[in-house]
């Protein structure tokens, strides 16, 4: 049976269901230069922190976690994986141990917890919160089950962590995230181009790093909205919960100077109008105008650079 606890439980956008999960991955043979130990925290479907084995510290992966103390029960589960590795020695080849655990708050207000161990991508043993029992899914896991069920304090400790401690951390991280999302982030805009032939080229406008997701992005010719031969790509979220979107347009290179990418967002004091700039004498290279939120709301900052 495949290790079914990977990846984190899927949470739909806008859902009132939330989850906090911890993934641990241990490589038994690092001769190929692979890390010996990996660990990542997910809030809902998004990675928010990882464990840096070289510096022995937890590294935030989203801005709103940088000022907070990251809780990761890394030491306990590293010890578990080390013990399991010694209990089930293997010779030759590459082998892996995985631990997947966490908790969730459901739409109906109920809570749940999960703790699974896997070996070489297959289910190995898992913990049942209600019964405080272990369920072995591989023959070699039976002796692990016997050993762990001899220690009721271990089972109660798991139950308390999954149903209480983990839920408290989940609620705390959700509050950090929601507070961060109250702030507006202005879009970064970039215009690039792709030559098709002497009489046709494609201008590509990208807007990214903005929040909230509501944005108006249009191509304009001589100041008027131009929809002919314009292609929009669906807006998508980044891992830090900001958004990005792009739109392209097919034009005659001779009319390039007539076109602007127009962006309107509540994080901007005034709209952005982005134009493509091709440096004379270097037509084989790609140049673009690049703005980081002209007149960002509340900052009075205006930046513009050419690459």
mmCIF file of C-alpha atoms in Angstrom:
data_model
loop_
_atom_site.group_PDB
_atom_site.id
_atom_site.type_symbol
_atom_site.label_atom_id
_atom_site.label_comp_id
_atom_site.label_asym_id
_atom_site.label_seq_id
_atom_site.Cartn_x
_atom_site.Cartn_y
_atom_site.Cartn_z
ATOM 1 C CA UNK A 1 0.000 0.000 0.000
ATOM 2 C CA UNK A 2 1.403 3.374 -1.019
ATOM 3 C CA UNK A 3 2.150 5.886 1.707
ATOM 4 C CA UNK A 4 -1.254 7.611 1.493
ATOM 5 C CA UNK A 5 -0.478 10.415 3.941
ATOM 6 C CA UNK A 6 1.450 12.385 1.344
ATOM 7 C CA UNK A 7 0.749 15.189 0.363
ATOM 8 C CA UNK A 8 -0.989 17.462 2.932
ATOM 9 C CA UNK A 9 -4.807 17.342 2.997
ATOM 10 C CA UNK A 10 -6.210 19.472 0.187
ATOM 11 C CA UNK A 11 -8.035 22.613 1.276
ATOM 12 C CA UNK A 12 -10.191 24.491 -1.228
ATOM 13 C CA UNK A 13 -9.767 28.235 -1.555
ATOM 14 C CA UNK A 14 -12.283 30.027 0.666
ATOM 15 C CA UNK A 15 -13.004 26.881 2.667
ATOM 16 C CA UNK A 16 -13.582 27.105 6.428
ATOM 17 C CA UNK A 17 -11.618 23.879 6.842
ATOM 18 C CA UNK A 18 -7.951 24.295 7.759
ATOM 19 C CA UNK A 19 -5.042 21.980 8.454
ATOM 20 C CA UNK A 20 -1.532 22.122 9.876
ATOM 21 C CA UNK A 21 0.807 19.302 8.899
ATOM 22 C CA UNK A 22 4.421 18.282 9.422
ATOM 23 C CA UNK A 23 6.353 16.120 6.966
ATOM 24 C CA UNK A 24 9.618 14.396 7.871
ATOM 25 C CA UNK A 25 11.772 12.505 5.409
ATOM 26 C CA UNK A 26 14.928 10.554 6.283
ATOM 27 C CA UNK A 27 17.309 9.072 3.702
ATOM 28 C CA UNK A 28 19.216 6.031 4.963
ATOM 29 C CA UNK A 29 21.909 6.199 2.289
ATOM 30 C CA UNK A 30 23.165 9.664 1.404
ATOM 31 C CA UNK A 31 26.035 8.464 -0.812
ATOM 32 C CA UNK A 32 24.386 10.185 -3.790
ATOM 33 C CA UNK A 33 24.662 13.571 -2.115
ATOM 34 C CA UNK A 34 21.029 13.692 -0.983
ATOM 35 C CA UNK A 35 20.116 15.415 2.310
ATOM 36 C CA UNK A 36 19.866 12.938 5.172
ATOM 37 C CA UNK A 37 16.878 14.644 6.749
ATOM 38 C CA UNK A 38 14.145 16.932 5.402
ATOM 39 C CA UNK A 39 11.231 18.530 7.207
ATOM 40 C CA UNK A 40 8.494 20.921 6.048
ATOM 41 C CA UNK A 41 5.466 22.533 7.724
ATOM 42 C CA UNK A 42 2.313 23.096 5.659
ATOM 43 C CA UNK A 43 -0.564 25.393 6.584
ATOM 44 C CA UNK A 44 -3.474 24.174 4.481
ATOM 45 C CA UNK A 45 -1.747 23.312 1.168
ATOM 46 C CA UNK A 46 1.046 25.861 1.468
ATOM 47 C CA UNK A 47 4.587 25.315 2.854
ATOM 48 C CA UNK A 48 5.293 27.900 5.562
ATOM 49 C CA UNK A 49 8.571 26.666 7.105
ATOM 50 C CA UNK A 50 11.289 24.046 6.704
ATOM 51 C CA UNK A 51 14.014 22.627 8.911
ATOM 52 C CA UNK A 52 17.590 23.529 7.940
ATOM 53 C CA UNK A 53 19.596 20.433 8.913
ATOM 54 C CA UNK A 54 22.965 22.116 8.295
ATOM 55 C CA UNK A 55 22.310 25.051 10.628
ATOM 56 C CA UNK A 56 19.900 23.146 12.882
ATOM 57 C CA UNK A 57 17.175 25.762 12.765
ATOM 58 C CA UNK A 58 13.705 26.254 11.342
ATOM 59 C CA UNK A 59 13.545 28.580 8.330
ATOM 60 C CA UNK A 60 10.323 30.535 7.562
ATOM 61 C CA UNK A 61 9.096 30.261 3.963
ATOM 62 C CA UNK A 62 6.481 33.029 4.066
ATOM 63 C CA UNK A 63 7.016 36.650 5.179
ATOM 64 C CA UNK A 64 4.454 36.601 7.977
ATOM 65 C CA UNK A 65 6.345 33.788 9.737
ATOM 66 C CA UNK A 66 9.668 35.635 9.858
ATOM 67 C CA UNK A 67 8.930 37.498 13.092
ATOM 68 C CA UNK A 68 7.294 34.528 14.820
ATOM 69 C CA UNK A 69 8.691 31.598 16.729
ATOM 70 C CA UNK A 70 8.190 28.538 14.550
ATOM 71 C CA UNK A 71 7.047 25.437 16.420
ATOM 72 C CA UNK A 72 8.362 22.207 14.922
ATOM 73 C CA UNK A 73 8.606 18.963 16.949
ATOM 74 C CA UNK A 74 11.614 18.015 14.863
ATOM 75 C CA UNK A 75 13.848 16.450 17.523
ATOM 76 C CA UNK A 76 11.265 13.889 18.679
ATOM 77 C CA UNK A 77 10.513 12.570 15.203
ATOM 78 C CA UNK A 78 14.138 12.568 14.105
ATOM 79 C CA UNK A 79 14.771 10.276 17.085
ATOM 80 C CA UNK A 80 11.849 8.053 16.029
ATOM 81 C CA UNK A 81 13.219 7.715 12.505
ATOM 82 C CA UNK A 82 16.684 6.953 13.822
ATOM 83 C CA UNK A 83 15.272 4.232 16.089
ATOM 84 C CA UNK A 84 13.208 2.734 13.269
ATOM 85 C CA UNK A 85 16.254 2.728 10.992
ATOM 86 C CA UNK A 86 18.258 0.780 13.567
ATOM 87 C CA UNK A 87 15.362 -1.574 14.282
ATOM 88 C CA UNK A 88 14.934 -2.467 10.605
ATOM 89 C CA UNK A 89 18.462 -2.436 9.146
ATOM 90 C CA UNK A 90 18.770 -2.653 5.362
ATOM 91 C CA UNK A 91 21.798 -3.480 3.277
ATOM 92 C CA UNK A 92 22.510 -1.780 -0.029
ATOM 93 C CA UNK A 93 20.441 0.622 -2.056
ATOM 94 C CA UNK A 94 18.595 3.741 -1.064
ATOM 95 C CA UNK A 95 15.861 3.583 1.582
ATOM 96 C CA UNK A 96 13.623 6.222 3.119
ATOM 97 C CA UNK A 97 11.519 6.736 6.211
ATOM 98 C CA UNK A 98 8.681 9.257 6.301
ATOM 99 C CA UNK A 99 6.549 10.713 9.083
ATOM 100 C CA UNK A 100 3.402 12.674 8.331
ATOM 101 C CA UNK A 101 1.377 14.176 11.163
ATOM 102 C CA UNK A 102 -0.862 17.094 11.894
ATOM 103 C CA UNK A 103 -4.332 18.291 12.729
ATOM 104 C CA UNK A 104 -7.341 19.899 11.103
ATOM 105 C CA UNK A 105 -10.301 22.111 11.931
ATOM 106 C CA UNK A 106 -13.344 21.075 9.895
ATOM 107 C CA UNK A 107 -16.276 23.104 8.567
ATOM 108 C CA UNK A 108 -18.618 21.727 11.259
ATOM 109 C CA UNK A 109 -16.265 22.810 14.063
ATOM 110 C CA UNK A 110 -14.937 19.332 14.795
ATOM 111 C CA UNK A 111 -11.226 18.603 15.136
ATOM 112 C CA UNK A 112 -9.043 15.771 13.930
ATOM 113 C CA UNK A 113 -5.466 14.573 14.116
ATOM 114 C CA UNK A 114 -3.320 12.155 12.123
ATOM 115 C CA UNK A 115 0.049 10.463 12.559
ATOM 116 C CA UNK A 116 1.478 8.098 9.938
ATOM 117 C CA UNK A 117 4.857 6.493 9.330
ATOM 118 C CA UNK A 118 5.965 5.267 5.925
ATOM 119 C CA UNK A 119 8.893 3.230 4.633
ATOM 120 C CA UNK A 120 10.153 3.447 1.032
ATOM 121 C CA UNK A 121 6.933 5.215 0.022
ATOM 122 C CA UNK A 122 4.656 2.561 1.569
ATOM 123 C CA UNK A 123 2.425 2.788 4.651
ATOM 124 C CA UNK A 124 4.215 1.302 7.649
ATOM 125 C CA UNK A 125 2.344 2.128 10.867
ATOM 126 C CA UNK A 126 -0.205 4.734 11.981
ATOM 127 C CA UNK A 127 -1.717 6.000 15.229
ATOM 128 C CA UNK A 128 -5.440 5.999 16.110
ATOM 129 C CA UNK A 129 -6.333 8.924 18.366
ATOM 130 C CA UNK A 130 -9.601 7.510 19.670
ATOM 131 C CA UNK A 131 -8.335 4.089 20.725
ATOM 132 C CA UNK A 132 -4.722 5.086 21.517
ATOM 133 C CA UNK A 133 -3.652 2.080 19.457
ATOM 134 C CA UNK A 134 -1.166 1.625 16.640
ATOM 135 C CA UNK A 135 -2.132 -0.015 13.332
ATOM 136 C CA UNK A 136 0.658 -1.937 11.590
ATOM 137 C CA UNK A 137 0.356 -2.187 7.799
ATOM 138 C CA UNK A 138 3.611 -4.088 7.188
ATOM 139 C CA UNK A 139 4.744 -7.358 8.858
ATOM 140 C CA UNK A 140 7.953 -5.754 10.148
ATOM 141 C CA UNK A 141 5.847 -3.051 11.829
ATOM 142 C CA UNK A 142 4.336 -5.542 14.296
ATOM 143 C CA UNK A 143 7.314 -5.369 16.673
ATOM 144 C CA UNK A 144 7.171 -1.561 16.490
ATOM 145 C CA UNK A 145 3.474 -1.699 17.418
ATOM 146 C CA UNK A 146 4.221 -3.955 20.402
ATOM 147 C CA UNK A 147 7.049 -1.710 21.592
ATOM 148 C CA UNK A 148 5.083 1.535 21.362
ATOM 149 C CA UNK A 149 1.917 0.133 22.932
ATOM 150 C CA UNK A 150 3.960 -0.918 25.968
ATOM 151 C CA UNK A 151 4.340 2.795 26.695
ATOM 152 C CA UNK A 152 0.918 4.397 27.398
ATOM 153 C CA UNK A 153 2.591 7.753 28.093
ATOM 154 C CA UNK A 154 3.759 7.816 24.469
ATOM 155 C CA UNK A 155 0.223 7.241 23.206
ATOM 156 C CA UNK A 156 -1.269 9.892 25.481
ATOM 157 C CA UNK A 157 1.475 12.311 24.475
ATOM 158 C CA UNK A 158 0.616 11.775 20.811
ATOM 159 C CA UNK A 159 -3.085 12.318 21.504
ATOM 160 C CA UNK A 160 -2.463 15.556 23.416
ATOM 161 C CA UNK A 161 -0.166 16.876 20.702
ATOM 162 C CA UNK A 162 -2.535 16.059 17.828
ATOM 163 C CA UNK A 163 -5.776 17.166 19.487
ATOM 164 C CA UNK A 164 -4.601 20.099 21.626
ATOM 165 C CA UNK A 165 -1.099 21.438 20.972
ATOM 166 C CA UNK A 166 -1.291 21.146 17.190
ATOM 167 C CA UNK A 167 -4.739 22.784 17.123
ATOM 168 C CA UNK A 168 -3.417 25.707 19.188
ATOM 169 C CA UNK A 169 -0.535 26.186 16.734
ATOM 170 C CA UNK A 170 -2.926 25.918 13.790
ATOM 171 C CA UNK A 171 -5.161 28.639 15.212
ATOM 172 C CA UNK A 172 -2.154 30.828 16.000
ATOM 173 C CA UNK A 173 -0.673 30.503 12.496
ATOM 174 C CA UNK A 174 -4.071 31.204 10.937
ATOM 175 C CA UNK A 175 -4.325 34.415 12.964
ATOM 176 C CA UNK A 176 -0.823 35.460 11.823
ATOM 177 C CA UNK A 177 -1.762 34.757 8.231
ATOM 178 C CA UNK A 178 -5.068 36.620 8.410
ATOM 179 C CA UNK A 179 -3.393 39.650 9.987
ATOM 180 C CA UNK A 180 -0.791 39.704 7.215
ATOM 181 C CA UNK A 181 -3.478 39.433 4.541
ATOM 182 C CA UNK A 182 -5.185 42.578 5.816
ATOM 183 C CA UNK A 183 -2.291 44.506 4.305
ATOM 184 C CA UNK A 184 -2.355 45.433 0.644
ATOM 185 C CA UNK A 185 0.575 44.537 -1.584
ATOM 186 C CA UNK A 186 0.950 46.510 -4.841
ATOM 187 C CA UNK A 187 1.716 44.641 -8.051
ATOM 188 C CA UNK A 188 5.117 44.353 -9.637
ATOM 189 C CA UNK A 189 4.722 44.928 -13.372
ATOM 190 C CA UNK A 190 6.946 43.763 -16.211
ATOM 191 C CA UNK A 191 6.604 43.895 -19.994
ATOM 192 C CA UNK A 192 8.657 41.615 -22.238
ATOM 193 C CA UNK A 193 8.371 40.635 -25.886
ATOM 194 C CA UNK A 194 8.786 37.738 -28.279
ATOM 195 C CA UNK A 195 9.511 38.159 -31.973
ATOM 196 C CA UNK A 196 7.418 35.964 -34.281
ATOM 197 C CA UNK A 197 8.475 37.402 -37.645
ATOM 198 C CA UNK A 198 9.267 40.782 -39.192
ATOM 199 C CA UNK A 199 5.626 41.832 -39.136
ATOM 200 C CA UNK A 200 4.448 40.207 -35.904
ATOM 201 C CA UNK A 201 5.568 40.185 -32.282
ATOM 202 C CA UNK A 202 3.980 39.335 -28.944
ATOM 203 C CA UNK A 203 4.083 41.706 -25.973
ATOM 204 C CA UNK A 204 3.712 39.982 -22.600
ATOM 205 C CA UNK A 205 2.639 41.888 -19.491
ATOM 206 C CA UNK A 206 3.144 40.266 -16.081
ATOM 207 C CA UNK A 207 1.765 41.509 -12.772
ATOM 208 C CA UNK A 208 2.774 39.626 -9.653
ATOM 209 C CA UNK A 209 3.154 39.866 -5.866
ATOM 210 C CA UNK A 210 -0.142 41.727 -5.318
ATOM 211 C CA UNK A 211 -2.863 41.367 -2.677
ATOM 212 C CA UNK A 212 -5.842 41.358 -2.597
ATOM 213 C CA UNK A 213 -6.380 39.526 -5.853
ATOM 214 C CA UNK A 214 -8.757 42.054 -7.434
ATOM 215 C CA UNK A 215 -6.830 43.791 -10.207
ATOM 216 C CA UNK A 216 -7.589 45.379 -13.563
ATOM 217 C CA UNK A 217 -5.027 44.478 -16.199
ATOM 218 C CA UNK A 218 -5.586 45.581 -19.799
ATOM 219 C CA UNK A 219 -3.659 46.386 -22.930
ATOM 220 C CA UNK A 220 -4.232 49.917 -24.236
ATOM 221 C CA UNK A 221 -3.457 51.452 -27.604
ATOM 222 C CA UNK A 222 -3.197 55.223 -27.619
ATOM 223 C CA UNK A 223 -4.859 55.218 -24.186
ATOM 224 C CA UNK A 224 -7.894 53.158 -25.240
ATOM 225 C CA UNK A 225 -8.574 49.580 -24.077
ATOM 226 C CA UNK A 226 -7.498 47.191 -26.859
ATOM 227 C CA UNK A 227 -8.967 43.678 -26.749
ATOM 228 C CA UNK A 228 -8.130 42.542 -30.280
ATOM 229 C CA UNK A 229 -5.676 39.607 -30.249
ATOM 230 C CA UNK A 230 -5.299 39.869 -26.463
ATOM 231 C CA UNK A 231 -4.862 36.671 -24.439
ATOM 232 C CA UNK A 232 -5.377 36.517 -20.668
ATOM 233 C CA UNK A 233 -4.029 33.826 -18.401
ATOM 234 C CA UNK A 234 -6.062 32.925 -15.320
ATOM 235 C CA UNK A 235 -4.985 34.583 -12.098
ATOM 236 C CA UNK A 236 -3.126 32.240 -9.751
ATOM 237 C CA UNK A 237 -1.891 32.396 -6.138
ATOM 238 C CA UNK A 238 1.736 32.399 -5.030
ATOM 239 C CA UNK A 239 2.911 30.383 -2.014
ATOM 240 C CA UNK A 240 2.849 33.544 0.140
ATOM 241 C CA UNK A 241 -0.856 34.083 -0.731
ATOM 242 C CA UNK A 242 -0.190 37.001 -3.067
ATOM 243 C CA UNK A 243 -1.273 36.658 -6.709
ATOM 244 C CA UNK A 244 0.062 36.908 -10.226
ATOM 245 C CA UNK A 245 -1.479 37.246 -13.671
ATOM 246 C CA UNK A 246 -0.267 37.879 -17.192
ATOM 247 C CA UNK A 247 -1.744 38.948 -20.498
ATOM 248 C CA UNK A 248 -0.246 39.041 -23.971
ATOM 249 C CA UNK A 249 -1.077 40.770 -27.226
ATOM 250 C CA UNK A 250 -0.049 40.280 -30.853
ATOM 251 C CA UNK A 251 1.021 43.500 -32.575
ATOM 252 C CA UNK A 252 2.837 44.902 -35.565
ATOM 253 C CA UNK A 253 6.341 45.880 -34.341
ATOM 254 C CA UNK A 254 5.936 49.227 -36.079
ATOM 255 C CA UNK A 255 3.091 50.066 -33.665
ATOM 256 C CA UNK A 256 4.893 48.970 -30.500
ATOM 257 C CA UNK A 257 5.177 52.491 -29.068
ATOM 258 C CA UNK A 258 1.386 52.883 -29.166
ATOM 259 C CA UNK A 259 0.770 50.070 -26.650
ATOM 260 C CA UNK A 260 0.837 50.158 -22.852
ATOM 261 C CA UNK A 261 -0.017 47.557 -20.227
ATOM 262 C CA UNK A 262 -2.414 49.265 -17.816
ATOM 263 C CA UNK A 263 -2.662 48.025 -14.201
ATOM 264 C CA UNK A 264 -5.075 49.239 -11.526
ATOM 265 C CA UNK A 265 -4.943 47.905 -7.950
ATOM 266 C CA UNK A 266 -5.965 49.228 -4.531
ATOM 267 C CA UNK A 267 -2.327 49.057 -3.403
ATOM 268 C CA UNK A 268 -1.460 51.775 -5.929
ATOM 269 C CA UNK A 269 -2.195 55.479 -5.571
ATOM 270 C CA UNK A 270 -2.435 55.728 -9.352
ATOM 271 C CA UNK A 271 -2.525 53.201 -12.211
ATOM 272 C CA UNK A 272 0.617 51.780 -13.785
ATOM 273 C CA UNK A 273 1.190 52.135 -17.514
ATOM 274 C CA UNK A 274 4.020 49.869 -18.656
ATOM 275 C CA UNK A 275 5.722 50.126 -22.043
ATOM 276 C CA UNK A 276 8.207 47.845 -23.738
ATOM 277 C CA UNK A 277 11.609 49.425 -24.380
ATOM 278 C CA UNK A 278 13.987 48.048 -26.994
ATOM 279 C CA UNK A 279 17.494 49.491 -26.759
ATOM 280 C CA UNK A 280 18.832 50.732 -30.122
ATOM 281 C CA UNK A 281 21.629 48.593 -31.494
ATOM 282 C CA UNK A 282 20.860 45.617 -29.283
ATOM 283 C CA UNK A 283 17.779 44.245 -30.984
ATOM 284 C CA UNK A 284 18.950 40.677 -30.443
ATOM 285 C CA UNK A 285 18.495 41.140 -26.703
ATOM 286 C CA UNK A 286 15.273 41.478 -24.738
ATOM 287 C CA UNK A 287 14.638 44.635 -22.743
ATOM 288 C CA UNK A 288 11.650 45.677 -20.713
ATOM 289 C CA UNK A 289 10.284 48.351 -18.447
ATOM 290 C CA UNK A 290 10.013 47.132 -14.889
ATOM 291 C CA UNK A 291 8.096 48.880 -12.133
ATOM 292 C CA UNK A 292 7.752 48.096 -8.437
ATOM 293 C CA UNK A 293 4.473 49.836 -7.729
ATOM 294 C CA UNK A 294 4.685 53.393 -9.034
ATOM 295 C CA UNK A 295 3.338 55.672 -6.327
ATOM 296 C CA UNK A 296 2.613 52.850 -3.895
ATOM 297 C CA UNK A 297 -0.332 53.779 -1.718
ATOM 298 C CA UNK A 298 0.814 55.272 1.548
ATOM 299 C CA UNK A 299 4.509 55.350 0.624
ATOM 300 C CA UNK A 300 4.987 58.053 -1.974
ATOM 301 C CA UNK A 301 7.679 55.838 -3.534
ATOM 302 C CA UNK A 302 8.104 55.582 -7.276
ATOM 303 C CA UNK A 303 10.618 53.203 -8.795
ATOM 304 C CA UNK A 304 11.530 52.467 -12.371
ATOM 305 C CA UNK A 305 14.416 50.544 -13.845
ATOM 306 C CA UNK A 306 15.390 49.136 -17.219
ATOM 307 C CA UNK A 307 17.018 45.776 -17.811
#
